[in-house]
Coordinates of C-alpha atoms in Angstrom, one line a residue:
Chain A
M1 CA -59.1 -20.5 -44.8
R2 CA -60.5 -18.3 -47.5
L3 CA -62.5 -16.5 -44.9
L4 CA -59.4 -15.9 -42.8
L5 CA -57.5 -14.6 -45.7
L6 CA -60.4 -12.3 -46.6
L7 CA -60.5 -11.0 -43.0
A8 CA -56.8 -10.5 -43.0
A9 CA -57.0 -8.5 -46.2
L10 CA -59.8 -6.4 -44.8
L11 CA -57.8 -5.7 -41.7
L12 CA -54.7 -4.9 -43.6
G13 CA -56.7 -2.7 -45.8
G14 CA -57.9 -0.8 -42.7
A15 CA -54.3 -0.4 -41.5
A16 CA -53.2 0.6 -44.9
G17 CA -55.8 3.4 -44.6
L18 CA -53.1 5.4 -42.9
D19 CA -51.4 7.6 -45.5
D20 CA -47.7 7.5 -45.8
D21 CA -47.1 10.6 -43.8
T22 CA -49.4 9.5 -41.0
R23 CA -47.8 6.1 -40.9
A24 CA -44.3 7.6 -40.7
A25 CA -45.5 9.9 -38.0
V26 CA -47.0 7.1 -35.9
L27 CA -43.8 5.1 -36.1
A28 CA -41.7 8.1 -35.1
H29 CA -43.7 8.3 -31.9
G30 CA -42.2 5.2 -30.5
P31 CA -40.9 2.8 -29.5
W32 CA -41.7 3.3 -25.8
P33 CA -39.9 3.8 -23.6
P34 CA -36.8 5.2 -25.2
A35 CA -33.4 3.8 -24.2
L36 CA -32.7 4.6 -20.6
R37 CA -29.4 6.4 -20.2
A38 CA -27.8 7.6 -17.0
D39 CA -27.4 11.3 -16.5
A40 CA -23.6 11.8 -16.7
S41 CA -23.9 15.1 -14.7
N42 CA -25.3 13.1 -11.7
R43 CA -22.9 10.4 -10.4
V44 CA -25.7 8.6 -8.6
S45 CA -28.0 8.4 -11.6
G46 CA -29.1 4.9 -12.2
T47 CA -27.4 3.5 -9.0
A48 CA -29.4 1.4 -6.6
A49 CA -28.1 3.3 -3.6
G50 CA -28.8 6.7 -5.1
I51 CA -32.3 5.7 -6.0
A52 CA -33.0 4.3 -2.5
L53 CA -31.7 7.5 -0.9
G54 CA -33.8 9.5 -3.3
Q55 CA -36.9 7.5 -2.5
E56 CA -36.3 8.0 1.2
L57 CA -35.8 11.7 0.8
F58 CA -38.8 12.2 -1.5
F59 CA -41.2 11.4 1.3
D60 CA -39.3 13.1 4.1
A61 CA -41.1 16.2 5.4
G62 CA -38.1 16.9 7.6
L63 CA -36.4 18.5 4.6
S64 CA -38.6 21.5 5.3
P65 CA -37.8 23.4 8.4
D66 CA -41.3 23.2 9.9
G67 CA -41.6 19.6 9.0
R68 CA -44.8 20.2 7.0
L69 CA -43.8 19.7 3.4
A70 CA -42.0 16.8 1.6
C71 CA -41.6 16.5 -2.1
A72 CA -44.5 14.1 -2.1
S73 CA -46.7 16.7 -0.6
C74 CA -47.1 18.3 -4.0
H75 CA -46.0 15.3 -6.1
A76 CA -48.3 12.6 -4.8
P77 CA -47.8 9.1 -6.2
G78 CA -51.6 8.5 -6.4
L79 CA -52.1 11.7 -8.5
G80 CA -49.5 11.0 -11.2
Y81 CA -46.9 12.6 -8.9
A82 CA -48.8 15.9 -9.2
D83 CA -51.3 17.3 -6.7
G84 CA -54.7 17.6 -8.5
R85 CA -54.8 21.3 -7.9
A86 CA -55.0 24.1 -10.5
V87 CA -51.9 25.7 -9.0
G88 CA -49.4 24.3 -6.4
Q89 CA -49.8 25.0 -2.7
G90 CA -46.5 25.5 -1.0
R91 CA -46.3 27.9 1.9
V92 CA -48.5 30.1 -0.3
A93 CA -50.5 29.5 -3.4
L94 CA -48.1 29.3 -6.2
A95 CA -48.4 30.7 -9.7
R96 CA -48.2 27.5 -11.7
N97 CA -49.7 24.1 -12.0
T98 CA -47.7 21.3 -10.3
I99 CA -46.1 19.2 -13.1
G100 CA -46.5 15.5 -12.8
L101 CA -43.2 13.6 -12.6
A102 CA -44.0 10.7 -14.9
N103 CA -41.2 10.3 -17.5
V104 CA -39.4 13.4 -16.2
R105 CA -36.0 11.8 -17.0
F106 CA -36.6 12.3 -20.7
W107 CA -36.7 16.1 -20.5
R108 CA -34.0 18.5 -21.5
W109 CA -35.4 21.6 -19.7
F110 CA -37.3 21.4 -16.4
G111 CA -40.2 23.3 -15.1
W112 CA -42.9 25.2 -17.0
D113 CA -40.2 27.8 -17.9
G114 CA -37.3 25.5 -18.4
G115 CA -35.2 27.3 -15.9
E116 CA -33.1 24.3 -15.1
D117 CA -31.3 22.0 -17.5
T118 CA -30.8 19.1 -15.1
L119 CA -33.3 17.1 -13.1
W120 CA -31.1 17.5 -10.0
G121 CA -31.0 21.3 -10.4
Q122 CA -34.8 21.3 -10.7
S123 CA -35.1 19.1 -7.6
L124 CA -33.0 21.6 -5.6
R125 CA -35.1 24.6 -6.5
P126 CA -38.3 23.9 -4.6
M127 CA -36.3 22.8 -1.5
L128 CA -34.7 26.2 -1.2
D129 CA -37.6 28.3 -2.5
P130 CA -39.1 30.4 0.3
D131 CA -42.6 30.0 -1.1
E132 CA -42.3 26.2 -1.2
M133 CA -40.2 24.0 1.2
A134 CA -38.3 27.1 2.4
A135 CA -35.2 25.1 3.4
T136 CA -31.6 26.2 3.5
P137 CA -28.5 24.2 2.8
A138 CA -27.7 24.2 6.5
H139 CA -31.1 22.8 7.4
V140 CA -31.0 20.1 4.7
A141 CA -27.5 19.1 5.6
G142 CA -28.4 19.0 9.3
R143 CA -31.4 16.8 8.5
V144 CA -29.2 14.3 6.7
R145 CA -26.5 14.3 9.4
G146 CA -29.0 14.0 12.2
S147 CA -30.9 11.1 10.7
A148 CA -29.4 7.6 11.1
V149 CA -31.3 6.3 8.1
L150 CA -30.6 9.3 5.8
S151 CA -26.9 9.4 6.7
C152 CA -26.6 5.7 6.2
R153 CA -28.2 5.9 2.8
Y154 CA -26.2 9.0 1.9
R155 CA -22.9 7.2 2.7
A156 CA -24.1 4.2 0.7
A157 CA -24.7 6.4 -2.3
F158 CA -21.9 8.9 -2.1
G159 CA -19.3 7.3 0.2
A160 CA -19.4 10.0 2.8
V161 CA -21.5 13.0 4.0
P162 CA -19.5 16.1 3.0
A163 CA -18.6 18.7 5.5
E164 CA -19.8 21.5 3.2
D165 CA -23.6 22.0 3.6
V166 CA -24.0 23.0 -0.1
A167 CA -22.3 19.8 -1.2
V168 CA -24.8 17.8 1.0
V169 CA -27.8 19.5 -0.4
V170 CA -26.6 19.0 -4.0
G171 CA -26.2 15.3 -3.2
V172 CA -29.7 15.3 -1.8
A173 CA -30.9 16.8 -5.1
K174 CA -29.0 14.3 -7.1
A175 CA -30.4 11.4 -5.2
L176 CA -33.9 12.8 -5.6
A177 CA -33.3 13.0 -9.3
A178 CA -32.1 9.4 -9.3
F179 CA -35.4 8.3 -7.7
Q180 CA -37.5 10.4 -10.1
E181 CA -35.7 8.8 -13.1
T182 CA -37.4 5.5 -12.2
L183 CA -40.9 7.0 -12.7
V184 CA -41.3 5.8 -16.3
T185 CA -44.7 4.9 -17.6
A186 CA -45.3 1.5 -19.1
P187 CA -46.3 1.2 -22.7
A188 CA -49.8 2.4 -23.4
P189 CA -52.5 1.1 -25.8
F190 CA -51.1 3.5 -28.5
D191 CA -47.8 1.8 -28.3
G192 CA -49.4 -1.5 -28.9
F193 CA -50.9 -0.1 -32.1
R194 CA -47.7 1.6 -33.1
D195 CA -45.6 -1.5 -32.6
A196 CA -48.2 -3.7 -34.4
L197 CA -48.0 -1.2 -37.3
A198 CA -44.2 -1.5 -37.3
R199 CA -44.3 -5.3 -37.6
G200 CA -47.3 -5.4 -40.0
D201 CA -49.5 -7.2 -37.4
A202 CA -53.1 -6.6 -38.6
A203 CA -54.7 -8.3 -35.6
G204 CA -52.6 -6.3 -33.2
M205 CA -53.7 -3.1 -34.9
A206 CA -57.3 -4.1 -34.9
A207 CA -57.2 -4.4 -31.1
Y208 CA -56.8 -0.6 -30.9
P209 CA -60.1 1.0 -30.0
A210 CA -61.9 2.5 -33.0
A211 CA -62.5 5.9 -31.3
A212 CA -58.8 6.2 -30.5
R213 CA -57.9 5.3 -34.1
R214 CA -60.1 8.1 -35.4
G215 CA -58.6 10.4 -32.8
L216 CA -55.1 9.3 -34.0
E217 CA -55.9 10.4 -37.5
I218 CA -57.0 13.8 -36.3
F219 CA -53.9 14.1 -34.1
F220 CA -51.4 13.3 -36.9
G221 CA -53.5 14.6 -39.7
A222 CA -55.7 17.7 -39.8
G223 CA -54.9 18.6 -36.2
Q224 CA -51.2 18.8 -36.9
C225 CA -50.7 18.2 -33.1
A226 CA -47.4 16.4 -33.7
A227 CA -45.8 19.6 -34.8
C228 CA -45.2 20.3 -31.2
H229 CA -46.2 17.1 -29.5
A230 CA -43.5 15.2 -31.4
G231 CA -41.6 12.0 -30.8
P232 CA -42.0 9.2 -28.3
L233 CA -42.5 11.6 -25.4
F234 CA -45.2 13.4 -27.4
S235 CA -43.4 16.7 -26.8
N236 CA -40.7 18.4 -28.6
R237 CA -39.4 19.5 -25.2
E238 CA -39.5 23.1 -26.2
F239 CA -41.8 26.0 -25.4
G240 CA -44.7 27.7 -27.1
D241 CA -47.6 30.1 -26.8
T242 CA -51.0 28.4 -26.8
G243 CA -53.2 31.4 -26.2
V244 CA -53.5 30.7 -22.4
A245 CA -53.4 33.8 -20.4
Y246 CA -50.2 34.5 -18.5
F247 CA -51.6 37.2 -16.1
L248 CA -51.1 36.4 -12.5
P249 CA -54.1 36.4 -10.0
G250 CA -52.5 39.1 -7.8
G251 CA -51.4 41.2 -10.7
G252 CA -48.4 41.1 -12.9
V253 CA -47.5 38.6 -15.5
D254 CA -45.8 35.2 -15.7
A255 CA -42.9 35.7 -18.1
G256 CA -42.6 32.0 -18.8
R257 CA -39.6 30.9 -20.8
A258 CA -38.1 34.4 -20.7
A259 CA -37.9 34.1 -17.0
G260 CA -36.7 30.6 -17.2
L261 CA -33.8 31.5 -19.4
A262 CA -32.8 34.3 -17.1
R263 CA -32.8 31.8 -14.2
L264 CA -30.9 29.3 -16.2
R265 CA -28.1 31.8 -16.8
A266 CA -27.9 32.7 -13.1
S267 CA -28.0 29.1 -11.8
A268 CA -24.8 27.5 -10.5
F269 CA -26.6 24.1 -10.4
G270 CA -26.7 23.1 -14.0
L271 CA -24.8 21.4 -16.8
L272 CA -22.5 24.3 -17.3
G273 CA -21.7 24.8 -13.6
A274 CA -19.2 23.3 -11.2
W275 CA -21.5 20.7 -9.7
N276 CA -21.7 18.8 -13.0
D277 CA -20.1 15.4 -12.2
D278 CA -19.0 14.8 -15.7
P279 CA -18.9 17.9 -18.0
A280 CA -17.1 16.0 -20.8
G281 CA -19.6 13.2 -20.7
S282 CA -22.6 15.4 -20.6
D283 CA -24.4 16.8 -23.7
T284 CA -24.2 20.5 -23.1
R285 CA -24.9 21.6 -26.6
A286 CA -28.5 22.8 -26.0
S287 CA -27.4 24.7 -22.8
R288 CA -24.5 26.4 -24.6
H289 CA -26.5 27.4 -27.7
V290 CA -29.9 28.3 -26.4
V291 CA -30.7 32.0 -27.0
A292 CA -33.3 34.3 -25.5
Q293 CA -35.8 35.9 -27.9
P294 CA -38.6 38.3 -27.5
R295 CA -41.2 35.7 -28.2
N296 CA -40.1 33.7 -25.2
F297 CA -42.1 36.0 -23.0
G298 CA -45.2 34.1 -22.0
E299 CA -44.1 30.9 -23.7
F300 CA -44.5 27.7 -21.6
R301 CA -43.3 24.2 -22.0
V302 CA -44.9 21.9 -24.4
P303 CA -46.1 19.2 -22.0
S304 CA -45.7 15.5 -22.7
L305 CA -49.0 13.9 -23.5
R306 CA -47.9 10.7 -21.7
G307 CA -48.3 10.4 -18.0
L308 CA -51.3 12.7 -17.8
A309 CA -53.4 10.3 -15.9
G310 CA -54.4 11.7 -12.6
T311 CA -52.6 15.0 -13.2
A312 CA -55.6 17.2 -14.2
P313 CA -56.1 20.1 -14.4
Y314 CA -53.9 21.2 -17.2
Q315 CA -51.9 24.1 -18.6
H316 CA -49.3 26.2 -16.8
N317 CA -52.0 27.8 -14.7
G318 CA -54.2 24.8 -14.3
S319 CA -57.0 26.5 -16.3
R320 CA -58.2 23.5 -18.2
A321 CA -60.1 21.0 -16.1
D322 CA -59.6 17.8 -18.1
L323 CA -58.6 16.4 -21.4
A324 CA -61.9 17.3 -22.9
A325 CA -61.3 20.9 -21.9
M326 CA -57.9 20.8 -23.5
V327 CA -59.4 19.6 -26.8
D328 CA -62.1 22.3 -26.6
H329 CA -59.3 24.9 -26.1
Y330 CA -57.6 23.9 -29.3
S331 CA -60.8 23.3 -31.2
D332 CA -62.2 26.8 -30.3
L333 CA -58.8 28.5 -30.2
D334 CA -59.1 32.3 -29.9
E335 CA -56.3 33.4 -32.2
E336 CA -56.5 36.9 -30.8
R337 CA -55.1 35.6 -27.6
L338 CA -51.9 34.3 -29.3
H339 CA -49.3 36.7 -28.3
A340 CA -46.2 35.6 -30.2
D341 CA -46.3 38.2 -32.9
G342 CA -46.3 36.8 -36.4
E343 CA -46.2 33.2 -35.6
R344 CA -48.6 31.0 -37.5
I345 CA -48.4 27.6 -35.7
L346 CA -51.8 27.2 -34.1
R347 CA -55.2 27.6 -35.7
P348 CA -58.7 26.6 -34.3
L349 CA -59.4 23.0 -35.2
R350 CA -63.2 23.5 -35.3
L351 CA -63.9 19.8 -34.4
D352 CA -67.5 18.6 -34.0
A353 CA -68.5 16.8 -30.8
G354 CA -67.8 13.4 -32.1
A355 CA -64.3 14.3 -33.3
R356 CA -63.6 15.9 -29.9
R357 CA -64.5 12.7 -28.2
D358 CA -62.3 10.7 -30.6
L359 CA -59.3 13.0 -29.9
V360 CA -59.8 12.6 -26.2
A361 CA -60.0 8.8 -26.7
F362 CA -56.7 9.0 -28.5
L363 CA -55.1 11.1 -25.7
E364 CA -56.4 8.5 -23.2
S365 CA -54.7 5.8 -25.2
L366 CA -51.4 7.4 -24.5
Q367 CA -51.6 6.7 -20.8
G368 CA -49.6 3.9 -19.4
P369 CA -49.3 3.1 -15.7
L370 CA -46.5 4.3 -13.5
P371 CA -44.4 1.6 -11.7
P372 CA -45.4 0.7 -8.1
L373 CA -43.2 2.1 -5.4
P374 CA -40.7 -0.6 -4.3
R375 CA -40.3 -1.3 -0.6
L376 CA -37.1 0.0 0.7
E377 CA -34.8 -2.5 2.3
P378 CA -33.2 -1.3 5.6
C379 CA -29.8 0.5 5.2
V380 CA -27.0 -1.7 6.6
E381 CA -23.4 -0.5 6.9
Chain B
M1 CA -39.7 18.8 -94.1
A2 CA -41.3 16.9 -91.3
E3 CA -38.1 14.8 -90.7
R4 CA -35.9 17.9 -90.8
G5 CA -38.3 19.5 -88.4
R6 CA -38.0 16.5 -86.1
A7 CA -34.2 16.6 -86.5
V8 CA -34.2 20.3 -85.6
Q9 CA -36.4 19.6 -82.6
A10 CA -34.1 16.8 -81.5
D11 CA -31.0 19.0 -81.8
S12 CA -32.7 21.7 -79.8
G13 CA -33.6 19.2 -77.1
V14 CA -30.0 18.0 -76.8
R15 CA -28.7 21.5 -76.6
L16 CA -31.3 22.4 -73.9
A17 CA -30.3 19.3 -71.9
L18 CA -26.6 20.2 -72.2
A19 CA -27.4 23.8 -71.2
L20 CA -29.2 22.5 -68.1
V21 CA -26.3 20.3 -67.2
V22 CA -23.8 23.1 -67.6
A23 CA -26.0 25.4 -65.5
A24 CA -26.3 22.8 -62.8
G25 CA -22.7 21.8 -63.0
P26 CA -21.4 24.1 -60.3
A27 CA -24.2 23.2 -57.9
M28 CA -23.8 19.5 -58.5
A29 CA -20.1 19.8 -57.9
C30 CA -20.3 21.8 -54.7
G31 CA -20.1 19.7 -51.5
P32 CA -20.6 16.0 -51.1
E33 CA -23.2 13.9 -52.8
G34 CA -26.5 13.8 -51.2
A35 CA -26.1 17.2 -49.5
W36 CA -29.0 19.6 -49.2
R37 CA -28.3 22.4 -51.7
G38 CA -29.3 26.0 -52.3
T39 CA -28.2 29.0 -54.3
G40 CA -28.0 32.7 -53.6
S41 CA -25.6 35.6 -54.1
G42 CA -22.8 37.2 -52.4
P43 CA -20.3 40.0 -53.0
G44 CA -18.6 38.1 -55.7
G45 CA -21.7 36.9 -57.5
G46 CA -23.7 33.6 -57.4
V47 CA -23.1 31.2 -54.5
T48 CA -24.0 27.6 -54.1
A49 CA -24.2 26.0 -50.6
A50 CA -24.2 22.3 -49.7
L51 CA -25.2 21.2 -46.3
V52 CA -24.6 17.9 -44.5
A53 CA -25.8 17.2 -41.0
E54 CA -23.8 15.4 -38.3
P55 CA -25.4 13.3 -37.0
A56 CA -28.5 12.9 -39.1
V57 CA -31.2 15.4 -38.1
R58 CA -33.8 14.3 -35.6
V59 CA -36.4 16.6 -34.3
S60 CA -35.3 18.4 -31.1
E61 CA -31.9 16.8 -31.0
P62 CA -28.7 18.9 -31.4
F63 CA -26.7 18.4 -34.5
A64 CA -24.0 20.2 -36.5
L65 CA -24.1 21.3 -40.1
L66 CA -21.1 21.1 -42.4
V67 CA -21.5 24.0 -44.8
T68 CA -19.7 24.1 -48.1
L69 CA -19.8 27.4 -50.1
C70 CA -18.9 27.5 -53.7
G71 CA -18.8 30.6 -55.9
A72 CA -16.7 33.4 -57.3
G73 CA -14.8 35.5 -54.9
A74 CA -14.4 32.7 -52.3
P75 CA -17.6 33.5 -50.3
R76 CA -17.2 33.3 -46.5
L77 CA -19.8 32.3 -44.0
V78 CA -20.6 34.5 -41.1
R79 CA -23.9 33.3 -39.7
V80 CA -26.2 30.3 -39.8
D81 CA -29.9 30.3 -38.8
A82 CA -33.0 28.3 -39.7
G83 CA -36.7 29.0 -39.7
M84 CA -40.0 27.5 -40.7
P85 CA -41.5 29.8 -43.3
A86 CA -45.0 28.5 -42.9
H87 CA -45.0 28.9 -39.2
R88 CA -42.9 32.1 -39.2
H89 CA -40.6 31.2 -36.4
G90 CA -36.9 30.3 -36.1
M91 CA -34.8 28.1 -34.0
N92 CA -34.5 28.5 -30.2
Y93 CA -30.7 28.1 -30.6
R94 CA -27.9 30.0 -32.1
P95 CA -25.1 27.9 -33.6
T96 CA -21.5 28.7 -33.4
L97 CA -19.3 28.7 -36.5
S98 CA -15.8 27.4 -37.0
A99 CA -13.8 27.1 -40.2
V100 CA -12.8 23.5 -41.0
G101 CA -11.2 24.0 -44.4
P102 CA -11.3 26.2 -47.5
G103 CA -14.9 27.0 -48.2
V104 CA -16.1 24.7 -45.4
W105 CA -17.6 25.6 -42.0
R106 CA -19.0 23.7 -39.1
A107 CA -22.1 25.2 -37.4
E108 CA -22.5 23.5 -34.0
G109 CA -25.6 23.7 -31.8
M110 CA -28.3 23.5 -34.4
V111 CA -31.7 22.2 -33.1
V112 CA -34.8 22.1 -35.2
H113 CA -37.8 21.5 -32.9
M114 CA -40.6 20.6 -35.3
P115 CA -41.0 18.3 -38.2
G116 CA -41.8 20.0 -41.5
A117 CA -40.3 22.4 -44.0
W118 CA -37.4 24.4 -42.7
E119 CA -35.2 26.9 -44.5
V120 CA -31.6 27.2 -43.5
R121 CA -30.2 30.8 -44.0
L122 CA -26.5 31.3 -44.6
D123 CA -25.3 34.9 -44.3
L124 CA -22.2 35.8 -46.1
E125 CA -19.4 38.1 -45.3
G126 CA -19.9 41.4 -47.1
G127 CA -23.6 40.9 -47.6
G128 CA -25.8 38.4 -49.4
S129 CA -27.1 35.0 -48.3
V130 CA -28.0 31.6 -49.5
R131 CA -31.2 29.8 -48.4
V132 CA -31.4 26.0 -48.4
P133 CA -34.7 24.2 -48.0
V134 CA -34.7 21.2 -45.6
T135 CA -37.7 19.1 -44.9
L136 CA -37.9 16.9 -41.9
R137 CA -40.5 14.1 -41.4

């Protein structure tokens, strides 16, 4: 008994080795997952029929006029719903890395530049983009009307297939969003540690790998990574400049958030537009108050550090091959490449080889599995 | 002599304490208890501000600030902004103001997107400002 008490004291001492700030920060990065709330702007969010329609559509290459590209062509389930490429491949090589869809429901702004403020608005964009699926509302609506399965599921979700083509394609986008909202990763080893810390469970904390624990202390301590990678999603859901080049291969520049804000203002398919199913029930404060600033040029979203498994390479242009390369980027940061004048957020971490491995181990401990795809039951009317 | 000296020192200490209370009085009386507070100056002289968040501030979540201004000349609020002095950046959002009562305004659409030390800047009609430090864990 004395030996057990001594062991417990030693373990608790190890856990208590977290200073108050680090302890508070760790606790603030959970619990996982956050509460799941339906998207009020999307009337089929969280509905079984909407999700089933969305899953059917997600894998349907018939949404593209030449039948070659489905959503799943670039967002492959086996690759974290990304594509494993540096940049996406639509009808042409695209400018940006394909973002994995894990935990996408928790975002406020969508895409690398945050050009959409709804998941259904973001789901609509690549369908109609001539460089991606290159569809038109008429084509998408025709596809739904001409397919017995799709039209059955559409009626199950929405009650009827509208006569207006744009209304049909917005419904398609909303169903796709409803399906993507189900892609939530399970708790990761970090969450086991975090929850054990919350309940004072020394044995639970001791189960966390030592290398990940050392990496955790770098992440929340000297690394100050949580300044941007904050909260349960490990992202503050905003944008920043991390010194990654924004020049495009064929010439020109990727304006990042600046371009996204311009697109947001011009889009009819968002929280402030007529297709929002419940404007009064939607939180539109961010969309109403966001403001364009000069530093937005070349800023890109702060990615979530969850759901990264299988989605390498990283950064908006896919220029970092893996997590080790990401850690190297921040450790050896070239401050001359930071283009947001005057900002002093990032500095090179100057980690040694062992600390870099520990930080990678911590990042790996944030990865939980995605749910398996359910088998769709036949649509019966 | 030593006791008188001690008596003189005690008397000075009391007077200093009273002076501090008097000086802090207007700040302590401005706005609700527990508010973040700061001082500055406006067209009419010294200004004290008291800030209360609705709901409580969480990183990257929208909130409103109830701003109370106290000072000579009935200072009026015209703009609210916030920044992180150590990082040299501001918010990504611009709040809108509405008057809710004498000397009280509501700034809607605040979002602070990082934990740490922020400074809320309150610009006053006719010139001048108040800065209020706010630290978020």
